[in-house]
Amino acid sequence: MRADLDRLMAERDLQALIVTGGEQPNTLRAWICNGIDIHGGMVVKPKGQPATLIVTSMEIEEAKKSGLAVLTLDDFNFSEALKQVEGDRARAQTILWGRIIERFAIAPGKIGVYGTGDIHVWIERSRLLAEHYPQHPVVGENGLTLFDIAMRTKDADEIAIIQQIAQQTNEVLQATWDFIAGHRAEGESVVKADGSPLTVGDVKRFIRRELLDRELECPSMIFAQGRDAGFPHSRGTESDPLQLGQPIVFDLFPQTMGGGYCHDVTRTWSIGYARPQVQQMYDQVMTAFQRAVDAFEEAGQPAHTLQDAALDCLEGYGHPTQRSHPGTQVGYVHSLGHGIGLNIHERPSLHHLVKEDVLEQGNVITIEPGVYYPEQGIGVRVEDSFIVDAGGALVSITPFRKDLVLPLRG
Amino acid sequence: MRADLDRLMAERDLQALIVTGGEQPNTLRAWICNGIDIHGGMVVKPKGQPATLIVTSMEIEEAKKSGLAVLTLDDFNFSEALKQVEGDRARAQTILWGRIIERFAIAPGKIGVYGTGDIHVWIERSRLLAEHYPQHPVVGENGLTLFDIAMRTKDADEIAIIQQIAQQTNEVLQATWDFIAGHRAEGESVVKADGSPLTVGDVKRFIRRELLDRELECPSMIFAQGRDAGFPHSRGTESDPLQLGQPIVFDLFPQTMGGGYCHDVTRTWSIGYARPQVQQMYDQVMTAFQRAVDAFEEAGQPAHTLQDAALDCLEGYGHPTQRSHPGTQVGYVHSLGHGIGLNIHERPSLHHLVKEDVLEQGNVITIEPGVYYPEQGIGVRVEDSFIVDAGGALVSITPFRKDLVLPLRG
C-alpha cells in the first residue's frame, strides 16, 4: 500500500523517489497517482514527504484529478532552460533535475528512479545525471522492487474497485455463455440463424461490445479452440468456425478502458458435448485447482506451496510439468498464478522456484492450473482470481460456474 | 524504414541492436517485428544481419506472425541458468546476455539497447552488464535516436495501412456528425427523443462503438466543450450536456486495437450556430492552417518553417503564442504538429525551436494550429494528417469537411 513507501524507501536509503516515463502507459506512475496515469508526468516523493506531480502546463486540469500536489514545468522555468541550451532537450532535462533537487531540498544521497519509459534514454540519462550530480546517485532496482512489494497489498479502495471489475467481468462471461448457447448446430458446426458459421471472431466482437458497454477493455483476450488451445498464449484464430466437442480456452483479463485495475479469469468450454479424453483432463485440472486452494492455510504462508500442491496432483496423473520436465511444451507448462492489480502480472508469484513470496492480507492473486497437448488438439485451463481478505482467508472473486459442456439451445 | 537500420547502426559504431522491454506496449519492438508486438520478446539484430526474435516457448505461435527468425529461451538453456543461480532472475538474465553474444558471434564493441521497459531495471542492468561484459559496452541514445530517424519514413506497406485507418476514421467522423445532427434542441440544450440531455459521455460511447466495429480504439479521445475546450489536453467531461453555440474540440487519434498505426484528426464543432467571437477565431485558425500548408515547397525543407508561417499568422491576429510568450496558457499554446506512425508522437517535430528536422518523402505528419481561451469558454483546433508522398508533395489524408457549425435535423 502507498502507506508503506516511506518505510521501503528508508530500507533502501533513498532520499527521494522519482516515478517517471513518457507517454506510454505507466502503472507505477498511475498507482502513486491514486489510479490516474497522467502521460508525461513525473512524480517526486522526497523521504518522509507526500508526493508531488510535475506536468507540462497543458496537463494541469487532468493532473489535478490525481489528488496530488501539482507543479508545472513553468514552475521550474523549463522553457528558459530549453532556450539556454538551444533546444537540446537532453541538456534541458539535466538542468531540470538540478532544480528539482533544489526545490524539494533533497539531501545528498540516493535517488531511486522508477517507471515505464524509453530504455535507451535512461541508459544514457542515468550516466549523465551521475556525472552532473555526483552527490545524488541515481539508482534503480532489478528484481523484487519496492513497488512490487508496496503494490502487492491492496487498500480498501483498491479492493472495492477490483471487486466491481470482477462483478462486471462475471456479467460478460454470462452474456458470452448465453450468446453462444443461443445458436444451433449443423452437423459439428455452430451456426448462426442464416446457416453461416459462428466464428471465433464473431464471439470476440460480441465480447468486446459487452466490455465496451462496461467501459472495460481486453485487447489480447484469448478464445482458442482445439489445437490453438494447446498453446497457452495463442489468442485463437478469428476465422475459426466454432465446432462441437472441441475444447475452447477462454481467458479474459479486462481492465478499465485506458488503464486501470484488472480481473483475470479462464474457463474451458466444450460446446454440445466433451470428448472423454478432454473430460478426464478437465476433471484432473479441477482437482489440481481444488488442491491448490485447499493448500492455503494462513496468511504468511509461502506462495509456492499452492503450486507445489498443484504440481503433485498433476504429476500424479502422469502429466509432465515445469518441475518434472523443465522447458516442457506439453502437460502443465506454466506456473500456478500471479498477483494482479494495475498490472496483469504482479507479486506474489506462484512459481515453484520463487521461494521468497508469501501470501498476505491484501494480496489479489490468480490460481490457474492447466494442461496442454496441442498435437491432440487439447488445452484445458481453469482460473479464478482470489483475495486474501482482512481476516486472512483466501476468497474467490470469480463466481462464474465451472461447467465444461456448453449446451446449445438455438 | 527498416532498410535504413544497418546504415544507422554503422554511423553509431554498433555491433548489435537489441530491442527489448517487458509486457508493456513497445512500439519500437512492434516496428522491428513488422507491426506485431510480442509482449516479453527480445529482438537481436547483429550488424549486417537480419533480426531474430527471442521469446519464451509459450509465445512461439504468436512470435512466428512477425516473420522474423524465432528462437526461445530454451534454445539458450535459460531454465538451467535460472536453476544454477537459484531462481535469481537478474543473474540469470546476465548469463543469458553472454550466451546471446556468443550465439550471434557479436564482435567486441557497442551494443545499442532500445525499447519500452522498466526504467528502474535498466538503470541497474546496464551497470551489471557493463561489469560482466566490458568488451561489449551497453549504450542507449538520448535525443534523436536511430529509431526516431528510421521510423519517420514509412514504406509502401505502412502507408497503405495508414491510408486505410485514415479512411476508417473518416467514416467514424461522418457517423458521429450524423449521430449528433439527428438530435433536436430544447432551448439551448441538445436532447434525445425522450427529452433527456445528450451528454459528452453519450457521444463518446457512440464513437467507441463505431471504432470497435472497425477494430480501432482511442481510449483518450478528446470531446471537450466550452471551458474544457480551452485546455488542449482536457479529454472533456462525460456528464456535460451538449449545448448549442458552444465550441467543441473533438480530437480523435485511433489506432488498431491492441496497438498499431495511428491516424490523428481534430475538428471544432459548434452545434446549431456559432458565436461571432468563436467564428472569428475559427476563421483565423483556418487561415493559419492554410498558411502552414502553403509554406511547404519541397521535400528537404526544415519542418519548423511550417510552424513559423502559422505563428506569423496567429501573432498577426494578436494571439499570444509559444514563440511570443513562452509558457503562455492562452492563445496558440502548442506546436504545429508531429510525425505519427505506431506512436502517436514521432519525428519530424513541427516545434519552432526544433531546427534539425526536415520534411522528407515517406513522412506522415499532423498540422494542427489552435487557439485557447478557457476563461472565455473557447478553444478551437483544426487538424489533418498529411503524407509527403513519393513525388515530394504534401497530401492530406483527412478528407472530412472543416465546417464549424453542425446543424441539428432532429
PDB file of N, CA and C in Angstrom, chain A residues 188-239:
ATOM      1  N   GLU A 188     -21.367 -30.801 -37.065  1.00  0.00           N
ATOM      2  CA  GLU A 188     -20.456 -30.497 -35.945  1.00  0.00           C
ATOM      3  C   GLU A 188     -20.142 -29.003 -35.837  1.00  0.00           C
ATOM      4  N   SER A 189     -20.810 -28.194 -36.668  1.00  0.00           N
ATOM      5  CA  SER A 189     -20.538 -26.751 -36.657  1.00  0.00           C
ATOM      6  C   SER A 189     -21.600 -25.994 -35.900  1.00  0.00           C
ATOM      7  N   VAL A 190     -21.177 -24.908 -35.248  1.00  0.00           N
ATOM      8  CA  VAL A 190     -22.121 -23.996 -34.616  1.00  0.00           C
ATOM      9  C   VAL A 190     -22.441 -22.923 -35.656  1.00  0.00           C
ATOM     10  N   VAL A 191     -23.723 -22.709 -35.923  1.00  0.00           N
ATOM     11  CA  VAL A 191     -24.088 -21.768 -36.984  1.00  0.00           C
ATOM     12  C   VAL A 191     -25.034 -20.687 -36.481  1.00  0.00           C
ATOM     13  N   LYS A 192     -25.069 -19.609 -37.278  1.00  0.00           N
ATOM     14  CA  LYS A 192     -25.995 -18.516 -36.998  1.00  0.00           C
ATOM     15  C   LYS A 192     -27.339 -18.845 -37.623  1.00  0.00           C
ATOM     16  N   ALA A 193     -28.306 -17.956 -37.420  1.00  0.00           N
ATOM     17  CA  ALA A 193     -29.658 -18.197 -37.934  1.00  0.00           C
ATOM     18  C   ALA A 193     -29.660 -18.440 -39.437  1.00  0.00           C
ATOM     19  N   ASP A 194     -28.779 -17.731 -40.153  1.00  0.00           N
ATOM     20  CA  ASP A 194     -28.750 -17.876 -41.617  1.00  0.00           C
ATOM     21  C   ASP A 194     -27.922 -19.075 -42.079  1.00  0.00           C
ATOM     22  N   GLY A 195     -27.433 -19.856 -41.119  1.00  0.00           N
ATOM     23  CA  GLY A 195     -26.686 -21.060 -41.504  1.00  0.00           C
ATOM     24  C   GLY A 195     -25.193 -20.852 -41.665  1.00  0.00           C
ATOM     25  N   SER A 196     -24.739 -19.582 -41.640  1.00  0.00           N
ATOM     26  CA  SER A 196     -23.297 -19.344 -41.777  1.00  0.00           C
ATOM     27  C   SER A 196     -22.620 -19.652 -40.442  1.00  0.00           C
ATOM     28  N   PRO A 197     -21.346 -20.050 -40.480  1.00  0.00           N
ATOM     29  CA  PRO A 197     -20.681 -20.479 -39.241  1.00  0.00           C
ATOM     30  C   PRO A 197     -20.505 -19.321 -38.244  1.00  0.00           C
ATOM     31  N   LEU A 198     -20.642 -19.652 -36.976  1.00  0.00           N
ATOM     32  CA  LEU A 198     -20.284 -18.713 -35.908  1.00  0.00           C
ATOM     33  C   LEU A 198     -18.782 -18.875 -35.697  1.00  0.00           C
ATOM     34  N   THR A 199     -18.032 -17.775 -35.838  1.00  0.00           N
ATOM     35  CA  THR A 199     -16.573 -17.876 -35.756  1.00  0.00           C
ATOM     36  C   THR A 199     -16.044 -17.349 -34.419  1.00  0.00           C
ATOM     37  N   VAL A 200     -14.768 -17.667 -34.174  1.00  0.00           N
ATOM     38  CA  VAL A 200     -14.077 -17.097 -33.011  1.00  0.00           C
ATOM     39  C   VAL A 200     -14.135 -15.568 -33.087  1.00  0.00           C
ATOM     40  N   GLY A 201     -13.943 -15.018 -34.272  1.00  0.00           N
ATOM     41  CA  GLY A 201     -14.016 -13.566 -34.456  1.00  0.00           C
ATOM     42  C   GLY A 201     -15.375 -12.997 -34.082  1.00  0.00           C
ATOM     43  N   ASP A 202     -16.437 -13.699 -34.437  1.00  0.00           N
ATOM     44  CA  ASP A 202     -17.794 -13.249 -34.071  1.00  0.00           C
ATOM     45  C   ASP A 202     -17.924 -13.185 -32.559  1.00  0.00           C
ATOM     46  N   VAL A 203     -17.432 -14.222 -31.886  1.00  0.00           N
ATOM     47  CA  VAL A 203     -17.558 -14.261 -30.429  1.00  0.00           C
ATOM     48  C   VAL A 203     -16.730 -13.141 -29.803  1.00  0.00           C
ATOM     49  N   LYS A 204     -15.507 -12.951 -30.310  1.00  0.00           N
ATOM     50  CA  LYS A 204     -14.655 -11.882 -29.745  1.00  0.00           C
ATOM     51  C   LYS A 204     -15.301 -10.513 -29.945  1.00  0.00           C
ATOM     52  N   ARG A 205     -15.921 -10.282 -31.101  1.00  0.00           N
ATOM     53  CA  ARG A 205     -16.583  -8.998 -31.331  1.00  0.00           C
ATOM     54  C   ARG A 205     -17.724  -8.809 -30.339  1.00  0.00           C
ATOM     55  N   PHE A 206     -18.464  -9.889 -30.088  1.00  0.00           N
ATOM     56  CA  PHE A 206     -19.547  -9.806 -29.102  1.00  0.00           C
ATOM     57  C   PHE A 206     -18.980  -9.437 -27.729  1.00  0.00           C
ATOM     58  N   ILE A 207     -17.904 -10.119 -27.338  1.00  0.00           N
ATOM     59  CA  ILE A 207     -17.303  -9.871 -26.020  1.00  0.00           C
ATOM     60  C   ILE A 207     -16.795  -8.439 -25.915  1.00  0.00           C
ATOM     61  N   ARG A 208     -16.162  -7.941 -26.975  1.00  0.00           N
ATOM     62  CA  ARG A 208     -15.630  -6.573 -26.926  1.00  0.00           C
ATOM     63  C   ARG A 208     -16.741  -5.557 -26.720  1.00  0.00           C
ATOM     64  N   ARG A 209     -17.905  -5.794 -27.353  1.00  0.00           N
ATOM     65  CA  ARG A 209     -19.017  -4.845 -27.168  1.00  0.00           C
ATOM     66  C   ARG A 209     -19.533  -4.904 -25.743  1.00  0.00           C
ATOM     67  N   GLU A 210     -19.599  -6.102 -25.198  1.00  0.00           N
ATOM     68  CA  GLU A 210     -20.041  -6.230 -23.802  1.00  0.00           C
ATOM     69  C   GLU A 210     -19.060  -5.524 -22.868  1.00  0.00           C
ATOM     70  N   LEU A 211     -17.767  -5.643 -23.159  1.00  0.00           N
ATOM     71  CA  LEU A 211     -16.756  -4.978 -22.338  1.00  0.00           C
ATOM     72  C   LEU A 211     -16.884  -3.454 -22.477  1.00  0.00           C
ATOM     73  N   LEU A 212     -17.023  -3.004 -23.718  1.00  0.00           N
ATOM     74  CA  LEU A 212     -17.118  -1.567 -24.005  1.00  0.00           C
ATOM     75  C   LEU A 212     -18.285  -0.935 -23.255  1.00  0.00           C
ATOM     76  N   ASP A 213     -19.422  -1.633 -23.248  1.00  0.00           N
ATOM     77  CA  ASP A 213     -20.601  -1.102 -22.552  1.00  0.00           C
ATOM     78  C   ASP A 213     -20.335  -0.926 -21.057  1.00  0.00           C
ATOM     79  N   ARG A 214     -19.344  -1.635 -20.543  1.00  0.00           N
ATOM     80  CA  ARG A 214     -18.988  -1.518 -19.122  1.00  0.00           C
ATOM     81  C   ARG A 214     -17.701  -0.721 -18.947  1.00  0.00           C
ATOM     82  N   GLU A 215     -17.265  -0.052 -20.034  1.00  0.00           N
ATOM     83  CA  GLU A 215     -16.028   0.757 -20.020  1.00  0.00           C
ATOM     84  C   GLU A 215     -14.813  -0.074 -19.634  1.00  0.00           C
ATOM     85  N   LEU A 216     -14.801  -1.310 -20.129  1.00  0.00           N
ATOM     86  CA  LEU A 216     -13.669  -2.212 -19.920  1.00  0.00           C
ATOM     87  C   LEU A 216     -13.053  -2.536 -21.284  1.00  0.00           C
ATOM     88  N   GLU A 217     -11.823  -3.042 -21.246  1.00  0.00           N
ATOM     89  CA  GLU A 217     -11.182  -3.488 -22.472  1.00  0.00           C
ATOM     90  C   GLU A 217     -10.277  -4.663 -22.177  1.00  0.00           C
ATOM     91  N   CYS A 218     -10.059  -5.484 -23.203  1.00  0.00           N
ATOM     92  CA  CYS A 218      -9.147  -6.616 -23.086  1.00  0.00           C
ATOM     93  C   CYS A 218      -8.634  -6.929 -24.485  1.00  0.00           C
ATOM     94  N   PRO A 219      -7.710  -6.102 -24.987  1.00  0.00           N
ATOM     95  CA  PRO A 219      -7.311  -6.255 -26.392  1.00  0.00           C
ATOM     96  C   PRO A 219      -6.749  -7.635 -26.720  1.00  0.00           C
ATOM     97  N   SER A 220      -6.075  -8.259 -25.750  1.00  0.00           N
ATOM     98  CA  SER A 220      -5.389  -9.521 -26.054  1.00  0.00           C
ATOM     99  C   SER A 220      -6.123 -10.750 -25.529  1.00  0.00           C
ATOM    100  N   MET A 221      -7.437 -10.662 -25.383  1.00  0.00           N
ATOM    101  CA  MET A 221      -8.191 -11.793 -24.832  1.00  0.00           C
ATOM    102  C   MET A 221      -7.909 -13.068 -25.616  1.00  0.00           C
ATOM    103  N   ILE A 222      -8.026 -14.196 -24.923  1.00  0.00           N
ATOM    104  CA  ILE A 222      -7.764 -15.490 -25.542  1.00  0.00           C
ATOM    105  C   ILE A 222      -9.084 -16.240 -25.699  1.00  0.00           C
ATOM    106  N   PHE A 223      -9.386 -16.658 -26.928  1.00  0.00           N
ATOM    107  CA  PHE A 223     -10.537 -17.531 -27.201  1.00  0.00           C
ATOM    108  C   PHE A 223     -10.005 -18.512 -28.227  1.00  0.00           C
ATOM    109  N   ALA A 224      -9.439 -19.614 -27.710  1.00  0.00           N
ATOM    110  CA  ALA A 224      -8.606 -20.506 -28.521  1.00  0.00           C
ATOM    111  C   ALA A 224      -9.205 -21.907 -28.549  1.00  0.00           C
ATOM    112  N   GLN A 225      -9.480 -22.400 -29.758  1.00  0.00           N
ATOM    113  CA  GLN A 225     -10.177 -23.676 -29.931  1.00  0.00           C
ATOM    114  C   GLN A 225      -9.233 -24.754 -30.440  1.00  0.00           C
ATOM    115  N   GLY A 226      -9.403 -25.966 -29.909  1.00  0.00           N
ATOM    116  CA  GLY A 226      -8.677 -27.114 -30.433  1.00  0.00           C
ATOM    117  C   GLY A 226      -7.173 -26.993 -30.289  1.00  0.00           C
ATOM    118  N   ARG A 227      -6.463 -27.106 -31.404  1.00  0.00           N
ATOM    119  CA  ARG A 227      -5.004 -27.058 -31.372  1.00  0.00           C
ATOM    120  C   ARG A 227      -4.507 -25.715 -30.796  1.00  0.00           C
ATOM    121  N   ASP A 228      -5.174 -24.629 -31.144  1.00  0.00           N
ATOM    122  CA  ASP A 228      -4.816 -23.317 -30.586  1.00  0.00           C
ATOM    123  C   ASP A 228      -4.851 -23.354 -29.062  1.00  0.00           C
ATOM    124  N   ALA A 229      -5.835 -24.063 -28.511  1.00  0.00           N
ATOM    125  CA  ALA A 229      -5.966 -24.141 -27.051  1.00  0.00           C
ATOM    126  C   ALA A 229      -4.743 -24.811 -26.440  1.00  0.00           C
ATOM    127  N   GLY A 230      -4.056 -25.617 -27.240  1.00  0.00           N
ATOM    128  CA  GLY A 230      -2.863 -26.310 -26.762  1.00  0.00           C
ATOM    129  C   GLY A 230      -1.646 -25.419 -26.610  1.00  0.00           C
ATOM    130  N   PHE A 231      -1.733 -24.174 -27.100  1.00  0.00           N
ATOM    131  CA  PHE A 231      -0.634 -23.208 -26.940  1.00  0.00           C
ATOM    132  C   PHE A 231      -1.131 -22.126 -25.996  1.00  0.00           C
ATOM    133  N   PRO A 232      -0.683 -22.131 -24.738  1.00  0.00           N
ATOM    134  CA  PRO A 232      -1.288 -21.279 -23.713  1.00  0.00           C
ATOM    135  C   PRO A 232      -1.399 -19.801 -24.083  1.00  0.00           C
ATOM    136  N   HIS A 233      -0.482 -19.292 -24.898  1.00  0.00           N
ATOM    137  CA  HIS A 233      -0.578 -17.876 -25.220  1.00  0.00           C
ATOM    138  C   HIS A 233      -1.130 -17.594 -26.605  1.00  0.00           C
ATOM    139  N   SER A 234      -1.635 -18.644 -27.276  1.00  0.00           N
ATOM    140  CA  SER A 234      -2.306 -18.372 -28.545  1.00  0.00           C
ATOM    141  C   SER A 234      -3.601 -17.630 -28.254  1.00  0.00           C
ATOM    142  N   ARG A 235      -3.820 -16.509 -28.955  1.00  0.00           N
ATOM    143  CA  ARG A 235      -5.050 -15.723 -28.746  1.00  0.00           C
ATOM    144  C   ARG A 235      -6.243 -16.381 -29.423  1.00  0.00           C
ATOM    145  N   GLY A 236      -5.964 -17.422 -30.254  1.00  0.00           N
ATOM    146  CA  GLY A 236      -7.036 -18.019 -31.038  1.00  0.00           C
ATOM    147  C   GLY A 236      -7.001 -17.478 -32.456  1.00  0.00           C
ATOM    148  N   THR A 237      -7.751 -18.082 -33.342  1.00  0.00           N
ATOM    149  CA  THR A 237      -7.768 -17.704 -34.754  1.00  0.00           C
ATOM    150  C   THR A 237      -9.151 -17.187 -35.105  1.00  0.00           C
ATOM    151  N   GLU A 238      -9.216 -15.893 -35.495  1.00  0.00           N
ATOM    152  CA  GLU A 238     -10.504 -15.216 -35.684  1.00  0.00           C
ATOM    153  C   GLU A 238     -11.404 -15.910 -36.701  1.00  0.00           C
ATOM    154  N   SER A 239     -10.804 -16.521 -37.724  1.00  0.00           N
ATOM    155  CA  SER A 239     -11.611 -17.121 -38.784  1.00  0.00           C
ATOM    156  C   SER A 239     -12.102 -18.523 -38.436  1.00  0.00           C
TER     157      SER A 239
END
